[in-house]
């Protein structure tokens, strides 16, 4: 059947309108200046997915100056006319996109980069940023009121960045939802050791400097990256289970603690591999530095960083994070209990494994120690708010939630759930709702009431 002239014109007009809609929807637009995390709205960046970081760093402990060139390989998730990176304080001297000089502007902690030509959706591109200055550590209520990030020591620097300090020393999409692989190359004065993530590719001396190259091939959140530099006694080998191990200890601390960091790291890595599933990274280890001002330890990917080792329990906590926090990372910071509650519960499991106290007794000790009127019970650990995201309740009540879950569903289901969780979200991101759904699937039970009571309802739950 032939169309009339008016019908043909109508069809052409409809087709043209559809084309204009499609063209408009694919027109290049600026990437968002943050992913919109409720706790840190401007951290991370929209419009691209970071795939790989290549950090070339030169550090002078005498002046605390850092000079760097960071190259990020990324894939555009929209057609980009411009995009942002997070970088705090440091001065940028040059930006290139795919080898061509690009324009950039600074607004607070954001660099807005405008390439010479738009980047189409789905395309892989490289952005290189040359920068330098003296990184400033962060402080405030978030991390126990102490300094964190890039922290100067007597002989170098201690780098531990959770939650928002990675961008104090390299430009990045600084949010755990945008994970990537890393090559980290560090130039430091000869005689100092530079320790970072993954496996050591090479180290050599040239003139007055030592050049070290580390490679982390598994996806890593920015806050888990480190470039800790100083004098260290290094011991390497393999755990009894066969995982490569690298332990670096500041010689100042060699005789200051009764804990055998190497032995406990090896034993805990192997034990958690049985309980939580296969060890997710190429190497395990530890960085123990003389940095008392920090007052905390951090689950740096592949090598937890300790400002000083206070106990065996601290080591097993940080190593449990290699599964809960590093391999399986939070999608949003409000779900931080998935990291800290699980690692605290791992401490209870370790005591149970050692035969010193059952997890049930650890639960009761914490529960009974705090009366109903204690402020501890007012934190809703499923969404603890930014400035209290590391409150003790996130750790302890988070661990209590897991013990209550274990007693509700039984050991068989519970110890099937843990490796199922780490397997399902290996190298990815997850949120509390994902865990609840998996717990219900594995146990075959409805668990909404349990999680609502223990994670989201202020007040001391009744037993």
Steps between C-alpha positions, in 0.01 A plus 500: 500500500648838396515787751352838417729800471386631841558160659851485353580844639364396838718189505807705402425753773467222761828343388676837514367569848618156617844566352522833682405333830765232453759757393421718800523205740845408366630858481816546711432639848718560808551210738368548853741635761412218742310173512255644753595294805295642786806522726741643240292638211795628296728200534527279196407630159224441247528421133781245505618179660867496608670177391869553579724749684869546424658712774852634449606662827816672623519578871750708698472435876717804574237740363200262500450598136328258267523529122283271295354407169185291515362336188148362521358264241122530502191410299242769430153409628346799321610728219725749678567862419697526828554299817632540853770346718543537876824661620548689826742796532781384269589720203431370150741607228377304198214275391490282190220290354618227264838671475362841405512800730159569655352803671417480869360712780507460880202545731574393856610137493375445143695517174272549201670375182389598150658287227557642152224280363203335660539144627224278373317258726665158521842625394812424705722802558804607703536811711839600643542760773837647600499656846702573810514653845489401865203269570304596809356233728134529589355514848165539665225297658477227237806290584512496878593869500856421383701583191475270202612490139856609412679517836864595539716275719854539636647334191232521232124478474217275624205490259158378618204668332159375609253641419578810293875572501629321189444820305743681731786333310373393157220611266228241491136406500520478877211272594497123567234444235759578228767233543797446269832320460822687588865539411678711763855617427684681778828692496641559848842573653738207487489296820124534547246230415177584319213258568176491307221269385517168315827339396844656470588523131847653536725706724842645421737776601615772263712785624360634826157347445318168529233421241225256594211366292197328653206351310150422628315309228175456692242781518575733790316792660701821511507523880679164516801623302824582682849628430656463843870590503765466770757271653362148528619151581336282235422130522349308210390141442177305470236405752465127583203504261715638217407870484797735441563726799688830540540656845679833552567619857659827607819400687407748775213265585692175466496420871207713613225242463471135596286413195675312220345694212632267231378181672156636590453646150584164343277303737202735473523522121484122474221463757280767345555333164323196642217693669438786253606342171826513301734790576405763240839659426844402373684580822433543870709690749536799729651848525590592858619859532597724790211747473344539846314817396272293276379269774328258263562222253351462153413212270729613215436254216743204518703657786313648797675806641554524875605821675619255765376148563315489828368145495456180305131587486580818303685295238220250452250787474692677222562176312130413509446829319682355199173315439256742665582849377780444250376222272133565580481878535211718606290658227427797729673610819181460705551122470834516688378240753551243220871572544540571869231277647634203306865565591405541867305176486811339352680591823233307690538206262876506550460483878260209447753333269774549761277355772513811720137615476198409289341754268183467707689601814664792317153611396364478854800687642437794269124487541506486880772763536275775365174588679193595296559870562850494355544719189654196328151364433381819328716451189311344210797310365334431164528876431717650776547848341826638369665642811421185700563244229783353708318509832558198722141385441572453128767248602345340805128512425584399143677193638210436738265498202704220344496293819122541531471394136722197564287389793179555302599302187748252651870436439454299181317780318710776656834353400364434151383861480840663563690342205189534283505876566869541418464284188190676367645852535871420455690811377174696488269712712196414708255649746307391806191397303714260296620329818151470643369343180789252486458409868133426437580297190770290668299443819157471345366729773342845514742728684364853457415534869849403613680751280246776562544462874877467514609732218236769468309538828656715775483350848628185667332196347357242737636146482 
